Amino acid sequence: MKEEMIIVLDFGGQYNQLIARRVRECNVYCEVHPYNLSLDKIREMNPKGIIFTGGPNSVYAEESPRCSKEIFEMGIPILGICYGSQLMSYMLGGEVATAPVSEYGKTEVDVDKTSVLFSDVEEKTICWMSHTDYIAKAPQGFKISAHTPVCPVAAMENPDKNLYAVQFHPEVMHTQEGMKMLSNFVYKVCGCQGTWKMASFVESTIQELREKIGNGKVLCALSGGVDSSVAAVLLSKAVGKQLTCVFVDHGLLRKNEGDEVEAVFGPNGPYELNFIRVNAQERYSKKLAGVTEPEAKRKIIGEEFIRVFEEEAKKIGAVDFLVQGTIYPDVIESGLGKSAVIKSHHNVGGLPDCVDFKEIVEPLRLLFKDEVRNAGRELGIPEYLVSRQPFPGPGLGIRIIGEVTAEKVKMVQDADYIYREEIAKAGVDKGLGQYFAALTNMRSVGVMGDERTYDYAIALRAVCTSDFMTAEAAQIPYEVLNRVMTRIINEVKGVNRVMYDLTSKPPGTIEFE
C-alpha cells in the first residue's frame, strides 16, 4: 500500500518524469498524470503534494493547457515549475508576459533563505533556466522569494496556502542545489516521511506482470545490457517458464559481446531462462547497405528487430506478449506523448505499424538508468551485470556515421575495445555514466611510416550523468586519452586520427546518431 504520494501534473515538458524520479530519490512514491486529471481523481489518490511541470506553451495563449482553478483551494501543497509557475501566477491574478530578455542555461539566482523552499540553500545559487515568458507581477498574497537581474520573479510563494513556484528547473542536474529544494518541498512543505523504496517497485511490478500476463506466453528481447537484463529477470520471477528470451545478434554489438551474452544467459549460465540466440548479421547487413540517414538506420534496425521476433514467435507457437527493456529517456527522446522527437529508439519510436503480438510490455518504461540498476540490485542480479556500460538497441549502427559496412563495424569494435580497456586499467571508469568510441564519416590526410594516409577519424565520448536526460563531458586525464589515441592509431586499420567529444547534453545527445 502506498502510504504517501506526490503527483506530477504534466503540462508537456521534457522533464516531467525526471521530476517524479527526483521525488522518488527522496524515498517518496511519485506518479506522473496529465494536467487535466480530475479533481475527484486527485481527491481519491489523496496525494501529499502536487507538482506542475514545465511546458512549451505560453499560459496566456488560448490553446495553452490549464488545470481547474479549484485545485489551488484543495489544501494540497503545490509546487509550480517553469510553465507551472507561470500558470499558477496567471490563474491566481498575477501577470505573465514575454520576457524582455530570455534566459537559457545555468544562471545565478538570488534566493530568500527565510523561505522553507530554500532552507540550507546558498544565497546565490546556480539554477537551470529555460524560458521566454516570465512572471511580470506575482499574484496578491504571494511574496517573491528569488530573482535574477532580468527575472524579477524567479520564485514566489504563498506559505499560508502552501503554494510555491520556481521559474527554473530544480529537477535537472545543472541546478546545483535543486535536490535540496525538492527535498524541502517534499518533507518540509508536504510533510512526507520518506518510507518508499525501490523494493516496493520491484514487488509491485512482479505482481502486476503476473496479473497482466496470466497464462500467456512471453517473448523477451534480451540484449544482455542492463535494461533488458533487468526486464528479463523481472519477467522470469513473474511468469517463470512462460518466458522465452530471444537474443538477436545483428552484428552491430561490441567486440565479443554476442558470445559474452550467451555465456551469461544461455543454457550454461546462472539463470533458468529459455534462451534463443538468432545470428542475423547477414540479414542486417543487406538491409543497411547504402543507408546513411540516422533515422532511416534506426527504423530499419527497429523493424528487422521486430520481424525477427515475429519469426521466432511462430516457431515457438502462439505468443501473447513481447517484453522490452525500454526506459524513460528512450520514451522522451522518441517524442511519445507531448514531447518533441529527438530521435527514434528501436524499441519505442522505431516500431513498425503492424506487430504480430497481443501486446508489448515495458516494465521499466518509467525508470531512469540508475533506478534500473537499483531495481537490478533488488532482484539480486550480479553487480558486474547491473553496472554494465549502457549500449543502444541499434548498436554500433548509430555509432558509425554514414553507411554501415563490415569494415567500419570492425574498426569501431576494435577502437571501442581499446578505449574501454584503457579506461578500466586507469581506474577512471567509476563515476562515468557512459563512454564509448564512435566512427565519424570524416576522412583526412595523415602520415604513418613516412607514407601518406587518407583514413577515418575515431571520436571518443565519455559523459558524467545519473539520469541520462542531461550530461556533461567527463574530464578524462590527458595521459589516458593519449594512450588510447596511440593504441587505436597503431592497432586499428583504417584510422589515422582520434578526437575527444566535449559536447554536453543538451545541446548534444549522448549517442552520435
PDB file of C-alpha atoms in Angstrom, residues 221 246-252 278-289 291 295-313 322 324 345-347 350-355 357 393-394:
ATOM      1  CA  ALA A 221      14.024  -9.004 -26.182  1.00  0.00           C
ATOM      2  CA  VAL A 246      15.480 -14.138 -27.602  1.00  0.00           C
ATOM      3  CA  PHE A 247      18.876 -12.590 -28.207  1.00  0.00           C
ATOM      4  CA  VAL A 248      19.208 -11.053 -31.667  1.00  0.00           C
ATOM      5  CA  ASP A 249      22.841 -10.746 -32.717  1.00  0.00           C
ATOM      6  CA  HIS A 250      22.619  -8.196 -35.515  1.00  0.00           C
ATOM      7  CA  GLY A 251      26.366  -7.968 -35.955  1.00  0.00           C
ATOM      8  CA  LEU A 252      26.408  -4.458 -34.503  1.00  0.00           C
ATOM      9  CA  VAL A 278      19.482 -15.588 -33.508  1.00  0.00           C
ATOM     10  CA  ASN A 279      22.519 -14.797 -35.664  1.00  0.00           C
ATOM     11  CA  ALA A 280      21.133 -12.171 -38.041  1.00  0.00           C
ATOM     12  CA  GLN A 281      24.331 -10.406 -39.090  1.00  0.00           C
ATOM     13  CA  GLU A 282      23.955 -11.049 -42.819  1.00  0.00           C
ATOM     14  CA  ARG A 283      20.297 -10.078 -42.789  1.00  0.00           C
ATOM     15  CA  TYR A 284      21.021  -6.700 -41.186  1.00  0.00           C
ATOM     16  CA  SER A 285      23.990  -6.059 -43.431  1.00  0.00           C
ATOM     17  CA  LYS A 286      21.811  -6.369 -46.549  1.00  0.00           C
ATOM     18  CA  LYS A 287      19.075  -4.141 -45.142  1.00  0.00           C
ATOM     19  CA  LEU A 288      21.523  -1.383 -44.137  1.00  0.00           C
ATOM     20  CA  ALA A 289      23.553  -1.383 -47.346  1.00  0.00           C
ATOM     21  CA  VAL A 291      21.694   3.722 -45.980  1.00  0.00           C
ATOM     22  CA  GLU A 295      16.631   7.943 -38.586  1.00  0.00           C
ATOM     23  CA  ALA A 296      16.420   5.606 -41.581  1.00  0.00           C
ATOM     24  CA  LYS A 297      19.040   3.347 -39.996  1.00  0.00           C
ATOM     25  CA  ARG A 298      17.185   3.324 -36.682  1.00  0.00           C
ATOM     26  CA  LYS A 299      13.875   2.495 -38.377  1.00  0.00           C
ATOM     27  CA  ILE A 300      15.438  -0.359 -40.378  1.00  0.00           C
ATOM     28  CA  ILE A 301      17.140  -1.822 -37.317  1.00  0.00           C
ATOM     29  CA  GLY A 302      13.926  -1.473 -35.306  1.00  0.00           C
ATOM     30  CA  GLU A 303      11.720  -3.078 -37.934  1.00  0.00           C
ATOM     31  CA  GLU A 304      14.079  -6.003 -38.509  1.00  0.00           C
ATOM     32  CA  PHE A 305      14.286  -6.409 -34.752  1.00  0.00           C
ATOM     33  CA  ILE A 306      10.524  -6.929 -34.575  1.00  0.00           C
ATOM     34  CA  ARG A 307      10.403  -9.126 -37.689  1.00  0.00           C
ATOM     35  CA  VAL A 308      12.979 -11.489 -36.183  1.00  0.00           C
ATOM     36  CA  PHE A 309      10.808 -11.735 -33.106  1.00  0.00           C
ATOM     37  CA  GLU A 310       7.712 -12.485 -35.153  1.00  0.00           C
ATOM     38  CA  GLU A 311       9.564 -15.344 -36.823  1.00  0.00           C
ATOM     39  CA  GLU A 312      10.771 -16.741 -33.505  1.00  0.00           C
ATOM     40  CA  ALA A 313       7.271 -16.430 -32.092  1.00  0.00           C
ATOM     41  CA  LEU A 322       6.641  -9.063 -26.237  1.00  0.00           C
ATOM     42  CA  GLN A 324      11.270  -4.907 -23.951  1.00  0.00           C
ATOM     43  CA  HIS A 345      14.652   4.264 -30.401  1.00  0.00           C
ATOM     44  CA  HIS A 346      14.390   0.781 -31.888  1.00  0.00           C
ATOM     45  CA  ASN A 347      12.124  -0.321 -29.073  1.00  0.00           C
ATOM     46  CA  GLY A 350      11.132   2.771 -34.260  1.00  0.00           C
ATOM     47  CA  LEU A 351       8.390   0.151 -34.003  1.00  0.00           C
ATOM     48  CA  PRO A 352       6.652  -0.747 -37.265  1.00  0.00           C
ATOM     49  CA  ASP A 353       2.893  -0.192 -37.529  1.00  0.00           C
ATOM     50  CA  CYS A 354       1.953  -3.865 -37.517  1.00  0.00           C
ATOM     51  CA  VAL A 355       3.370  -6.026 -34.734  1.00  0.00           C
ATOM     52  CA  PHE A 357       1.793  -9.812 -30.769  1.00  0.00           C
ATOM     53  CA  GLY A 393      19.439  -1.144 -29.118  1.00  0.00           C
ATOM     54  CA  PRO A 394      20.533  -0.201 -32.658  1.00  0.00           C
TER      55      PRO A 394
END
